[in-house]
PDB file of C-alpha atoms in Angstrom:
ATOM      1  CA  UNK M1201      86.764  93.008 232.019  1.00 50.00           C
ATOM      2  CA  UNK M1202      87.827  94.758 235.203  1.00 47.00           C
ATOM      3  CA  UNK M1203      91.455  94.572 234.130  1.00 49.00           C
ATOM      4  CA  UNK M1204      90.722  96.073 230.731  1.00 51.00           C
ATOM      5  CA  UNK M1205      88.697  98.856 232.327  1.00 52.00           C
ATOM      6  CA  UNK M1206      91.579  99.604 234.727  1.00 55.00           C
ATOM      7  CA  UNK M1207      94.064  99.758 231.870  1.00 56.00           C
ATOM      8  CA  UNK M1208      91.696 102.047 229.921  1.00 58.00           C
ATOM      9  CA  UNK M1209      91.369 104.398 232.907  1.00 55.00           C
ATOM     10  CA  UNK M1210      95.125 104.534 233.308  1.00 55.00           C
ATOM     11  CA  UNK M1211      95.522 105.485 229.652  1.00 56.00           C
ATOM     12  CA  UNK M1212      92.894 108.187 230.025  1.00 58.00           C
ATOM     13  CA  UNK M1213      94.544 109.596 233.142  1.00 55.00           C
ATOM     14  CA  UNK M1214      97.971 109.446 231.479  1.00 57.00           C
ATOM     15  CA  UNK M1215      96.583 111.335 228.467  1.00 57.00           C
ATOM     16  CA  UNK M1216      94.927 113.948 230.716  1.00 51.00           C
ATOM     17  CA  UNK M1217      98.079 114.459 232.788  1.00 52.00           C
ATOM     18  CA  UNK M1218     100.201 114.713 229.621  1.00 61.00           C
ATOM     19  CA  UNK M1219      97.855 117.315 228.122  1.00 51.00           C
ATOM     20  CA  UNK M1220      97.836 119.324 231.363  1.00 56.00           C
ATOM     21  CA  UNK M1221     101.622 119.161 231.551  1.00 57.00           C
ATOM     22  CA  UNK M1222     101.946 120.392 227.955  1.00 52.00           C
ATOM     23  CA  UNK M1223      99.486 123.213 228.616  1.00 51.00           C
ATOM     24  CA  UNK M1224     101.340 124.177 231.786  1.00 56.00           C
ATOM     25  CA  UNK M1225     104.687 124.239 229.989  1.00 54.00           C
ATOM     26  CA  UNK M1226     103.187 126.234 227.112  1.00 57.00           C
ATOM     27  CA  UNK M1227     101.680 128.707 229.565  1.00 53.00           C
ATOM     28  CA  UNK M1228     105.001 129.108 231.386  1.00 52.00           C
ATOM     29  CA  UNK M1229     106.794 129.673 228.085  1.00 50.00           C
ATOM     30  CA  UNK M1230     104.265 132.277 226.983  1.00 51.00           C
ATOM     31  CA  UNK M1231     104.474 134.010 230.376  1.00 45.00           C
ATOM     32  CA  UNK M1232     108.287 133.976 230.195  1.00 49.00           C
ATOM     33  CA  UNK M1233     108.289 135.569 226.721  1.00 51.00           C
ATOM     34  CA  UNK M1234     105.749 138.159 227.871  1.00 48.00           C
ATOM     35  CA  UNK M1235     107.878 139.130 230.875  1.00 46.00           C
ATOM     36  CA  UNK M1236     111.024 139.167 228.730  1.00 53.00           C
ATOM     37  CA  UNK M1237     109.443 141.459 226.115  1.00 54.00           C
ATOM     38  CA  UNK M1238     107.950 143.655 228.796  1.00 50.00           C
ATOM     39  CA  UNK M1239     111.356 144.055 230.427  1.00 49.00           C
ATOM     40  CA  UNK M1240     112.880 144.973 227.074  1.00 46.00           C
ATOM     41  CA  UNK M1241     110.212 147.607 226.479  1.00 45.00           C
ATOM     42  CA  UNK M1242     110.684 148.904 230.012  1.00 40.00           C
ATOM     43  CA  UNK M1243     114.457 149.156 229.553  1.00 42.00           C
ATOM     44  CA  UNK M1244     114.054 150.910 226.202  1.00 39.00           C
ATOM     45  CA  UNK M1245     111.587 153.327 227.769  1.00 32.00           C
ATOM     46  CA  UNK M1246     114.023 154.092 230.586  1.00 31.00           C
ATOM     47  CA  UNK M1247     116.827 154.643 228.072  1.00 30.00           C
ATOM     48  CA  UNK M1248     114.660 157.073 226.088  1.00 28.00           C
ATOM     49  CA  UNK M1249     113.749 159.016 229.202  1.00 24.00           C
ATOM     50  CA  UNK M1250     117.373 159.346 230.250  1.00 25.00           C
ATOM     51  CA  UNK M1251     118.534 160.409 226.802  1.00 23.00           C
ATOM     52  CA  UNK M1252     115.761 162.949 226.358  1.00 21.00           C
ATOM     53  CA  UNK M1253     116.221 164.416 229.820  1.00 23.00           C
ATOM     54  CA  UNK M1254     119.988 164.960 229.627  1.00 26.00           C
ATOM     55  CA  UNK M1255     120.131 168.571 228.438  1.00 32.00           C
ATOM     56  CA  UNK M1256     123.272 170.534 229.362  1.00 35.00           C
ATOM     57  CA  UNK M1257     122.674 173.784 231.209  1.00 40.00           C
ATOM     58  CA  UNK M1258     125.472 175.298 229.177  1.00 44.00           C
ATOM     59  CA  UNK M1259     127.898 174.415 226.375  1.00 69.00           C
ATOM     60  CA  UNK M1260     131.354 175.545 225.213  1.00 77.00           C
ATOM     61  CA  UNK M1261     129.945 178.045 222.685  1.00 85.00           C
ATOM     62  CA  UNK M1262     127.800 179.723 225.323  1.00 86.00           C
ATOM     63  CA  UNK M1263     130.670 179.724 227.814  1.00 83.00           C
ATOM     64  CA  UNK M1264     132.900 181.438 225.250  1.00 86.00           C
ATOM     65  CA  UNK M1265     130.156 183.965 224.509  1.00 88.00           C
ATOM     66  CA  UNK M1266     129.768 184.756 228.196  1.00 86.00           C
ATOM     67  CA  UNK M1267     133.508 185.361 228.641  1.00 86.00           C
ATOM     68  CA  UNK M1268     133.644 187.432 225.462  1.00 89.00           C
ATOM     69  CA  UNK M1269     130.773 189.707 226.492  1.00 91.00           C
ATOM     70  CA  UNK M1270     132.049 190.048 230.065  1.00 87.00           C
ATOM     71  CA  UNK M1271     135.039 192.007 228.734  1.00 86.00           C
ATOM     72  CA  UNK M1272     132.943 194.255 226.459  1.00 91.00           C
ATOM     73  CA  UNK M1273     131.846 197.838 227.006  1.00 91.00           C
ATOM     74  CA  UNK M1274     128.202 198.822 226.734  1.00 90.00           C
ATOM     75  CA  UNK M1275     126.879 199.984 223.380  1.00 84.00           C
ATOM     76  CA  UNK M1276     124.634 202.927 222.574  1.00 83.00           C
ATOM     77  CA  UNK M1277     121.811 201.242 224.515  1.00 87.00           C
ATOM     78  CA  UNK M1278     122.115 199.697 227.951  1.00 91.00           C
ATOM     79  CA  UNK M1279     120.940 196.096 228.379  1.00 94.00           C
ATOM     80  CA  UNK M1280     117.213 195.723 228.951  1.00 93.00           C
ATOM     81  CA  UNK M1281     115.228 193.333 231.111  1.00 93.00           C
ATOM     82  CA  UNK M1282     112.956 191.086 229.041  1.00 94.00           C
ATOM     83  CA  UNK M1283     111.772 188.671 231.714  1.00 94.00           C
ATOM     84  CA  UNK M1284     112.581 187.685 235.279  1.00 92.00           C
ATOM     85  CA  UNK M1285     111.468 185.268 237.959  1.00 90.00           C
ATOM     86  CA  UNK M1286     113.178 183.137 240.629  1.00 88.00           C
ATOM     87  CA  UNK M1287     114.560 180.645 238.098  1.00 92.00           C
ATOM     88  CA  UNK M1288     115.607 182.597 235.025  1.00 94.00           C
ATOM     89  CA  UNK M1289     116.384 186.023 233.649  1.00 95.00           C
ATOM     90  CA  UNK M1290     116.148 187.131 230.024  1.00 96.00           C
ATOM     91  CA  UNK M1291     117.962 190.298 228.975  1.00 96.00           C
ATOM     92  CA  UNK M1292     118.769 191.795 225.588  1.00 96.00           C
ATOM     93  CA  UNK M1293     121.015 194.470 224.099  1.00 95.00           C
ATOM     94  CA  UNK M1294     122.139 195.709 220.672  1.00 94.00           C
ATOM     95  CA  UNK M1295     123.777 192.366 219.930  1.00 94.00           C
ATOM     96  CA  UNK M1296     121.222 189.796 220.984  1.00 95.00           C
ATOM     97  CA  UNK M1297     119.251 188.031 223.703  1.00 96.00           C
ATOM     98  CA  UNK M1298     120.695 186.217 226.714  1.00 96.00           C
ATOM     99  CA  UNK M1299     118.834 183.585 228.752  1.00 95.00           C
ATOM    100  CA  UNK M1300     120.313 183.021 232.222  1.00 93.00           C
ATOM    101  CA  UNK M1301     119.509 180.085 234.492  1.00 91.00           C
ATOM    102  CA  UNK M1302     119.620 181.410 238.049  1.00 90.00           C
ATOM    103  CA  UNK M1303     119.494 177.897 239.517  1.00 89.00           C
ATOM    104  CA  UNK M1304     122.588 176.562 237.731  1.00 85.00           C
ATOM    105  CA  UNK M1305     124.243 179.958 237.401  1.00 83.00           C
ATOM    106  CA  UNK M1306     124.779 179.341 233.680  1.00 86.00           C
ATOM    107  CA  UNK M1307     123.996 181.070 230.409  1.00 89.00           C
ATOM    108  CA  UNK M1308     121.402 178.677 228.952  1.00 91.00           C
ATOM    109  CA  UNK M1309     120.784 180.321 225.591  1.00 93.00           C
ATOM    110  CA  UNK M1310     121.704 183.139 223.229  1.00 95.00           C
ATOM    111  CA  UNK M1311     120.057 184.600 220.121  1.00 95.00           C
ATOM    112  CA  UNK M1312     122.358 186.604 217.843  1.00 94.00           C
ATOM    113  CA  UNK M1313     120.747 189.581 216.061  1.00 94.00           C
ATOM    114  CA  UNK M1314     123.453 190.091 213.411  1.00 92.00           C
ATOM    115  CA  UNK M1315     123.631 186.396 212.578  1.00 92.00           C
ATOM    116  CA  UNK M1316     119.919 186.471 211.779  1.00 93.00           C
ATOM    117  CA  UNK M1317     119.979 189.661 209.716  1.00 93.00           C
ATOM    118  CA  UNK M1318     118.685 191.950 212.458  1.00 94.00           C
ATOM    119  CA  UNK M1319     119.870 195.343 213.655  1.00 93.00           C
ATOM    120  CA  UNK M1320     120.253 196.806 217.140  1.00 92.00           C
ATOM    121  CA  UNK M1321     117.578 198.284 219.374  1.00 93.00           C
ATOM    122  CA  UNK M1322     117.385 201.610 217.513  1.00 90.00           C
ATOM    123  CA  UNK M1323     117.708 202.910 213.974  1.00 88.00           C
ATOM    124  CA  UNK M1324     116.138 202.125 210.622  1.00 88.00           C
ATOM    125  CA  UNK M1325     116.594 198.379 211.167  1.00 89.00           C
ATOM    126  CA  UNK M1326     115.598 198.319 214.833  1.00 94.00           C
ATOM    127  CA  UNK M1327     114.777 195.059 216.594  1.00 95.00           C
ATOM    128  CA  UNK M1328     112.059 194.631 219.216  1.00 95.00           C
ATOM    129  CA  UNK M1329     111.934 191.898 221.852  1.00 96.00           C
ATOM    130  CA  UNK M1330     108.891 190.625 223.733  1.00 96.00           C
ATOM    131  CA  UNK M1331     108.617 187.696 226.169  1.00 96.00           C
ATOM    132  CA  UNK M1332     105.574 185.624 227.094  1.00 96.00           C
ATOM    133  CA  UNK M1333     104.246 185.959 230.625  1.00 94.00           C
ATOM    134  CA  UNK M1334     105.603 182.508 231.576  1.00 94.00           C
ATOM    135  CA  UNK M1335     109.043 183.262 230.133  1.00 95.00           C
ATOM    136  CA  UNK M1336     109.004 180.251 227.804  1.00 96.00           C
ATOM    137  CA  UNK M1337     108.689 182.063 224.463  1.00 96.00           C
ATOM    138  CA  UNK M1338     110.546 185.078 223.083  1.00 97.00           C
ATOM    139  CA  UNK M1339     109.005 187.027 220.204  1.00 97.00           C
ATOM    140  CA  UNK M1340     111.486 188.919 218.053  1.00 96.00           C
ATOM    141  CA  UNK M1341     110.192 191.559 215.641  1.00 95.00           C
ATOM    142  CA  UNK M1342     111.921 194.156 213.478  1.00 93.00           C
ATOM    143  CA  UNK M1343     111.273 197.209 211.339  1.00 92.00           C
ATOM    144  CA  UNK M1344     111.894 195.210 208.163  1.00 86.00           C
ATOM    145  CA  UNK M1345     109.301 192.626 209.305  1.00 88.00           C
ATOM    146  CA  UNK M1346     111.727 189.793 210.083  1.00 91.00           C
ATOM    147  CA  UNK M1347     110.075 187.772 212.828  1.00 94.00           C
ATOM    148  CA  UNK M1348     111.360 184.925 214.995  1.00 96.00           C
ATOM    149  CA  UNK M1349     110.059 182.903 217.931  1.00 95.00           C
ATOM    150  CA  UNK M1350     112.655 181.554 220.359  1.00 96.00           C
ATOM    151  CA  UNK M1351     111.622 178.516 222.424  1.00 96.00           C
ATOM    152  CA  UNK M1352     113.368 178.904 225.790  1.00 95.00           C
ATOM    153  CA  UNK M1353     112.671 175.329 226.912  1.00 93.00           C
ATOM    154  CA  UNK M1354     113.991 173.754 223.704  1.00 92.00           C
ATOM    155  CA  UNK M1355     116.737 176.373 223.232  1.00 90.00           C
ATOM    156  CA  UNK M1356     115.811 176.693 219.561  1.00 92.00           C
ATOM    157  CA  UNK M1357     114.167 179.256 217.288  1.00 94.00           C
ATOM    158  CA  UNK M1358     112.419 179.599 213.953  1.00 94.00           C
ATOM    159  CA  UNK M1359     111.043 182.233 211.613  1.00 94.00           C
ATOM    160  CA  UNK M1360     107.371 182.739 212.324  1.00 91.00           C
ATOM    161  CA  UNK M1361     104.423 185.082 211.961  1.00 90.00           C
ATOM    162  CA  UNK M1362     102.704 186.234 215.143  1.00 91.00           C
ATOM    163  CA  UNK M1363     100.268 188.865 216.380  1.00 90.00           C
ATOM    164  CA  UNK M1364     101.389 190.432 219.665  1.00 90.00           C
ATOM    165  CA  UNK M1365      97.859 191.532 220.508  1.00 88.00           C
ATOM    166  CA  UNK M1366      96.873 187.886 220.983  1.00 89.00           C
ATOM    167  CA  UNK M1367      99.822 186.973 223.219  1.00 92.00           C
ATOM    168  CA  UNK M1368      99.993 187.294 226.998  1.00 93.00           C
ATOM    169  CA  UNK M1369     103.270 189.186 227.455  1.00 93.00           C
ATOM    170  CA  UNK M1370     105.417 189.739 230.526  1.00 91.00           C
ATOM    171  CA  UNK M1371     105.236 193.280 231.868  1.00 81.00           C
ATOM    172  CA  UNK M1372     108.603 194.736 232.750  1.00 69.00           C
ATOM    173  CA  UNK M1373     107.185 197.311 235.104  1.00 66.00           C
ATOM    174  CA  UNK M1374     104.288 197.032 237.549  1.00 63.00           C
ATOM    175  CA  UNK M1375     103.432 200.145 239.509  1.00 58.00           C
ATOM    176  CA  UNK M1376     105.504 203.304 239.718  1.00 55.00           C
ATOM    177  CA  UNK M1377     109.090 202.920 240.848  1.00 66.00           C
ATOM    178  CA  UNK M1378     111.910 205.466 240.747  1.00 78.00           C
ATOM    179  CA  UNK M1379     115.517 204.577 240.146  1.00 85.00           C
ATOM    180  CA  UNK M1380     116.958 202.544 243.001  1.00 88.00           C
ATOM    181  CA  UNK M1381     120.407 203.385 244.349  1.00 89.00           C
ATOM    182  CA  UNK M1382     122.381 201.852 247.226  1.00 90.00           C
ATOM    183  CA  UNK M1383     126.027 201.802 248.286  1.00 91.00           C
ATOM    184  CA  UNK M1384     126.515 198.738 246.074  1.00 91.00           C
ATOM    185  CA  UNK M1385     124.607 199.533 242.877  1.00 93.00           C
ATOM    186  CA  UNK M1386     122.302 201.756 240.846  1.00 93.00           C
ATOM    187  CA  UNK M1387     119.367 200.387 238.837  1.00 92.00           C
ATOM    188  CA  UNK M1388     119.457 200.840 235.049  1.00 90.00           C
ATOM    189  CA  UNK M1389     116.224 199.132 233.965  1.00 84.00           C
ATOM    190  CA  UNK M1390     112.600 199.612 234.779  1.00 83.00           C
ATOM    191  CA  UNK M1391     111.669 197.851 238.001  1.00 84.00           C
ATOM    192  CA  UNK M1392     109.283 194.913 238.177  1.00 84.00           C
ATOM    193  CA  UNK M1393     107.412 195.818 241.349  1.00 81.00           C
ATOM    194  CA  UNK M1394     104.286 194.081 242.625  1.00 75.00           C
ATOM    195  CA  UNK M1395     104.583 195.431 246.204  1.00 74.00           C
ATOM    196  CA  UNK M1396     105.997 192.074 247.372  1.00 80.00           C
ATOM    197  CA  UNK M1397     108.921 191.670 245.019  1.00 85.00           C
ATOM    198  CA  UNK M1398     111.262 193.981 243.110  1.00 88.00           C
ATOM    199  CA  UNK M1399     113.402 192.742 240.216  1.00 91.00           C
ATOM    200  CA  UNK M1400     115.662 194.856 238.034  1.00 92.00           C
ATOM    201  CA  UNK M1401     119.020 195.213 236.297  1.00 93.00           C
ATOM    202  CA  UNK M1402     121.695 197.267 238.032  1.00 94.00           C
ATOM    203  CA  UNK M1403     125.295 198.421 237.682  1.00 93.00           C
ATOM    204  CA  UNK M1404     127.700 197.720 240.500  1.00 92.00           C
ATOM    205  CA  UNK M1405     129.582 200.750 241.772  1.00 90.00           C
ATOM    206  CA  UNK M1406     133.005 199.305 241.057  1.00 81.00           C
ATOM    207  CA  UNK M1407     134.235 201.781 238.425  1.00 71.00           C
ATOM    208  CA  UNK M1408     133.980 199.141 235.673  1.00 79.00           C
ATOM    209  CA  UNK M1409     131.611 200.473 233.048  1.00 82.00           C
ATOM    210  CA  UNK M1410     131.357 197.166 231.224  1.00 89.00           C
ATOM    211  CA  UNK M1411     129.326 193.964 231.322  1.00 93.00           C
ATOM    212  CA  UNK M1412     131.277 192.560 234.261  1.00 91.00           C
ATOM    213  CA  UNK M1413     129.518 195.142 236.445  1.00 92.00           C
ATOM    214  CA  UNK M1414     126.006 194.204 235.259  1.00 93.00           C
ATOM    215  CA  UNK M1415     123.853 192.522 237.903  1.00 93.00           C
ATOM    216  CA  UNK M1416     120.320 191.249 238.340  1.00 94.00           C
ATOM    217  CA  UNK M1417     118.750 192.176 241.674  1.00 93.00           C
ATOM    218  CA  UNK M1418     115.874 190.267 243.243  1.00 91.00           C
ATOM    219  CA  UNK M1419     114.500 191.860 246.397  1.00 88.00           C
ATOM    220  CA  UNK M1420     111.723 190.103 248.283  1.00 85.00           C
ATOM    221  CA  UNK M1421     110.556 190.082 251.887  1.00 81.00           C
ATOM    222  CA  UNK M1422     113.519 192.061 253.127  1.00 80.00           C
ATOM    223  CA  UNK M1423     115.953 189.651 251.481  1.00 88.00           C
ATOM    224  CA  UNK M1424     118.025 190.796 248.517  1.00 90.00           C
ATOM    225  CA  UNK M1425     119.885 188.587 246.070  1.00 92.00           C
ATOM    226  CA  UNK M1426     122.404 189.996 243.598  1.00 92.00           C
ATOM    227  CA  UNK M1427     123.375 187.886 240.590  1.00 92.00           C
ATOM    228  CA  UNK M1428     126.545 188.828 238.689  1.00 90.00           C
ATOM    229  CA  UNK M1429     125.425 187.751 235.233  1.00 90.00           C
ATOM    230  CA  UNK M1430     128.570 188.379 233.208  1.00 89.00           C
ATOM    231  CA  UNK M1431     131.198 187.235 235.650  1.00 79.00           C
ATOM    232  CA  UNK M1432     132.067 183.639 234.666  1.00 65.00           C
ATOM    233  CA  UNK M1433     132.590 181.296 237.620  1.00 61.00           C
ATOM    234  CA  UNK M1434     131.546 184.000 240.052  1.00 51.00           C
TER     235      UNK M1434
END
């Protein structure tokens, strides 16, 4: 009887150990598949982030546009300042809107008036440009009611209906400021002046009355920075 009981116990223990071993192996396999799938998802996520974040600061078409305009004379209206801060400047003229990245020194975007059926800044088909206070949206209106919204971050635009009275717009001029003139330049736009910082467009005194002499001036705390917007590779 004792021998039979011993054999029975051995069988029971063998069965228990076998079951535990199977469960352990199953658990390891499940854990392995979980880690493998998680790694795949993680890698795919990383790939998506990289792909979505790689946005060129410029492209061949914009580079060609910059070089083309740099050799052009001014039209009936001088370029106007639409928005400015430490990172970007938005200006516009009779031909379109230019978005400059002051960090990279590149032309990041351009909106062509003629290509979109719009006229210049004056006349029966005049175009009007407004920029949001954060500089991320440009609102383009016209006499013939053509309206567009340009997304500065996405570098894209679409036809849209908007009410300017409900939009927080950037103010080109704060406070009273007369024309600024130094040995280097003379201001041509209204001056953004909040008593701490002055930002404006200016013409360099180099006898070149074309876009190559157009500059953006940022004066703050006694330090002045001059950006030559239409001088490629400058």
